[in-house]
Amino acid sequence: MILSIFPRGVNISFKDDYVRLTYPWFNGVKILYALVALVFFGFVGYQSIFANIKVLGPQMDFPMYAGFIITIIYIFYIAANKTEIIFKKNALGILHCPFPWFGNKLMVADKIESFYHDTITKSHYTKRGFSYEEITTFTFPIYARLKNGESASICEVTETNDAVNIVEVLNNRLKESRAADEMLSNRESQGLLA
């Protein structure tokens, strides 16, 4: 069973001098988990403030309120944020917006050999009545293979088709960029450019 409630997709837009890939972070399962946590923190907070019943004990008030606030922030991030990958001329930019997040990068295309994706499988068992059911989730991190042999993380998606599309578009754009650079260097070497 793959955990996925709402289909997500990568939006690819081509312009003359760049390609932009936009991938929304919204995932129904994550929102569902966050809403359950929000209800829990809200119930416990209500009991603590209005009914003066310390459900978790008096020393747990601050962590409970912090958890409530962090859960609200998490919901906003997941619902609104997206990853944008912009490949313009000889540069690749990875931007997480509109809220700031870790992993914004700018890479020079000359240092990139190719792009590829990997598959990460996570499994765990959950009890269903008298039996256990295996739940499997898949994620597909996308990497840039650098010319020095290292790999650089680009982003992570949850759908196979999105991973394949992103890798294909980025590899094609990389080939186009190299072909344009090669044509420009050939013209310079022949003295056609002044």
Coordinates of C-alpha atoms in Angstrom, one line a residue:
M1 CA 0.0 0.0 0.0
I2 CA 1.5 3.4 -1.0
L3 CA 0.5 6.3 1.2
S4 CA -0.7 9.0 -1.2
I5 CA -4.0 10.8 -0.9
F6 CA -3.7 13.7 -3.4
P7 CA -1.8 13.4 -6.7
R8 CA 1.1 15.8 -7.0
G9 CA 2.8 16.8 -10.1
V10 CA 5.7 18.7 -11.4
N11 CA 4.8 21.8 -13.5
I12 CA 7.4 22.3 -16.3
S13 CA 7.5 25.6 -18.2
F14 CA 10.0 26.3 -21.0
K15 CA 11.1 29.8 -22.0
D16 CA 13.7 30.8 -24.6
D17 CA 16.6 31.0 -22.2
Y18 CA 15.5 28.9 -19.2
V19 CA 13.4 26.0 -18.0
R20 CA 11.5 26.2 -14.7
L21 CA 10.3 23.1 -12.8
T22 CA 7.9 23.7 -10.0
Y23 CA 7.0 21.0 -7.5
P24 CA 4.4 21.7 -4.7
W25 CA 5.1 20.2 -1.2
F26 CA 1.4 19.6 -0.5
N27 CA 0.7 16.1 0.6
G28 CA -2.6 15.0 2.0
V29 CA -1.1 12.4 4.4
K30 CA 1.2 15.0 6.0
I31 CA -1.6 17.4 6.4
L32 CA -3.8 14.7 7.9
Y33 CA -1.1 13.8 10.5
A34 CA -0.6 17.5 11.3
L35 CA -4.3 18.0 11.8
V36 CA -4.5 15.1 14.2
A37 CA -1.6 16.6 16.2
L38 CA -3.4 20.0 16.1
V39 CA -6.6 18.4 17.5
F40 CA -4.6 16.7 20.2
F41 CA -2.7 19.8 21.2
G42 CA -5.9 21.8 21.1
F43 CA -7.7 19.4 23.4
V44 CA -4.9 19.2 25.9
G45 CA -4.5 23.0 25.8
Y46 CA -8.2 23.5 26.4
Q47 CA -8.2 21.2 29.3
S48 CA -5.1 22.9 30.8
I49 CA -6.3 26.5 30.3
F50 CA -10.1 26.4 30.8
A51 CA -10.8 23.4 32.8
N52 CA -7.6 23.6 34.9
I53 CA -7.0 19.9 34.3
K54 CA -3.3 19.1 33.8
V55 CA -3.7 16.1 31.4
L56 CA 0.0 15.8 30.8
G57 CA 1.2 17.3 34.1
P58 CA 2.0 20.9 35.0
Q59 CA 5.6 20.6 33.7
M60 CA 4.3 19.8 30.2
D61 CA 2.5 23.1 29.5
F62 CA 5.4 24.8 27.6
P63 CA 6.2 21.8 25.4
M64 CA 2.6 21.3 24.6
Y65 CA 2.1 24.9 23.5
A66 CA 5.4 24.8 21.6
G67 CA 4.1 21.6 19.8
F68 CA 0.9 23.4 19.0
I69 CA 2.7 26.4 17.4
I70 CA 5.2 24.2 15.5
T71 CA 2.3 22.1 14.1
I72 CA 0.6 25.2 12.8
I73 CA 3.8 26.4 11.2
Y74 CA 4.3 23.0 9.7
I75 CA 0.8 23.0 8.2
F76 CA 1.5 26.4 6.5
Y77 CA 4.8 25.2 5.1
I78 CA 3.4 22.0 3.7
A79 CA 0.3 23.7 2.3
A80 CA 2.0 26.7 0.7
N81 CA 5.7 25.9 -0.1
K82 CA 7.0 24.6 -3.3
T83 CA 10.4 23.8 -4.8
E84 CA 11.4 25.6 -8.0
I85 CA 14.3 24.3 -10.1
I86 CA 15.4 26.9 -12.6
F87 CA 18.0 26.0 -15.3
K88 CA 19.1 29.2 -17.0
K89 CA 22.0 29.2 -19.4
N90 CA 24.9 27.8 -17.4
A91 CA 23.4 27.9 -13.9
L92 CA 21.0 25.7 -12.0
G93 CA 19.1 27.2 -9.1
I94 CA 17.1 25.4 -6.5
L95 CA 14.7 27.6 -4.5
H96 CA 12.2 26.6 -1.8
C97 CA 9.5 29.3 -1.6
P98 CA 7.5 31.3 -0.6
F99 CA 8.6 30.5 3.0
P100 CA 12.3 30.1 3.6
W101 CA 13.7 26.6 3.9
F102 CA 17.0 24.8 3.9
G103 CA 18.6 23.6 0.7
N104 CA 18.4 26.7 -1.6
K105 CA 21.3 26.2 -4.0
L106 CA 23.0 27.7 -7.0
M107 CA 25.2 25.4 -9.1
V108 CA 27.3 26.0 -12.2
A109 CA 26.3 23.8 -15.1
D110 CA 29.9 23.2 -16.1
K111 CA 30.5 21.2 -12.9
I112 CA 27.5 18.9 -13.5
E113 CA 28.0 15.7 -15.5
S114 CA 24.4 14.4 -15.4
F115 CA 21.2 14.1 -13.3
Y116 CA 19.7 10.9 -11.9
H117 CA 17.2 9.8 -9.3
D118 CA 17.2 7.1 -6.7
T119 CA 14.5 5.1 -4.9
I120 CA 14.2 5.0 -1.2
T121 CA 11.8 2.5 0.2
K122 CA 10.6 2.7 3.8
S123 CA 8.4 -0.1 5.3
H124 CA 6.8 -0.5 8.7
Y125 CA 4.1 -2.7 10.1
T126 CA 0.9 -1.5 11.7
K127 CA -1.6 -3.5 13.6
R128 CA -5.0 -4.0 11.9
G129 CA -7.3 -5.9 14.2
F130 CA -5.6 -9.2 14.9
S131 CA -3.1 -9.0 12.1
Y132 CA -0.2 -6.8 11.0
E133 CA -0.2 -5.0 7.7
E134 CA 3.0 -3.8 6.0
I135 CA 2.9 -0.1 4.9
T136 CA 5.4 0.9 2.3
T137 CA 6.3 4.4 1.3
F138 CA 8.5 5.5 -1.6
T139 CA 10.5 8.7 -2.1
F140 CA 12.6 9.6 -5.1
P141 CA 15.5 11.9 -4.4
I142 CA 17.0 13.6 -7.4
Y143 CA 20.8 14.2 -7.6
A144 CA 23.3 15.9 -9.8
R145 CA 26.3 13.8 -10.6
L146 CA 29.3 16.2 -10.5
K147 CA 32.4 15.9 -12.7
N148 CA 34.6 15.4 -9.6
G149 CA 32.6 12.2 -8.8
E150 CA 30.5 13.6 -6.0
S151 CA 26.7 13.8 -5.9
A152 CA 24.7 16.9 -5.0
S153 CA 21.1 16.7 -3.8
I154 CA 18.6 18.6 -5.9
C155 CA 15.2 17.7 -4.4
E156 CA 13.0 14.8 -3.4
V157 CA 9.7 13.8 -4.9
T158 CA 7.1 11.2 -4.1
E159 CA 6.0 10.1 -7.5
T160 CA 8.0 8.0 -10.0
N161 CA 6.7 9.9 -13.0
D162 CA 7.7 13.2 -11.5
A163 CA 11.2 12.0 -10.8
V164 CA 11.6 10.7 -14.4
N165 CA 10.2 13.9 -15.9
I166 CA 12.5 16.1 -13.8
V167 CA 15.6 14.1 -14.6
E168 CA 14.8 14.0 -18.3
V169 CA 14.1 17.7 -18.6
L170 CA 17.3 18.6 -16.6
N171 CA 19.5 16.2 -18.6
N172 CA 18.1 17.6 -21.9
R173 CA 18.7 21.2 -20.8
L174 CA 22.2 20.3 -19.7
K175 CA 22.9 18.8 -23.2
E176 CA 21.4 22.0 -24.8
S177 CA 23.6 24.2 -22.7
R178 CA 26.7 22.2 -23.6
A179 CA 25.9 22.3 -27.3
A180 CA 25.4 26.1 -27.1
D181 CA 28.7 26.5 -25.3
E182 CA 30.5 24.3 -27.8
M183 CA 29.0 26.2 -30.7
L184 CA 30.0 29.5 -29.2
S185 CA 33.6 28.2 -28.5
N186 CA 33.8 26.9 -32.1
R187 CA 32.8 30.3 -33.4
E188 CA 35.3 32.1 -31.2
S189 CA 38.1 29.7 -32.3
Q190 CA 37.3 30.3 -35.9
G191 CA 37.3 34.1 -35.4
L192 CA 33.6 34.6 -36.3
L193 CA 32.9 36.5 -33.2
A194 CA 34.6 39.9 -32.7

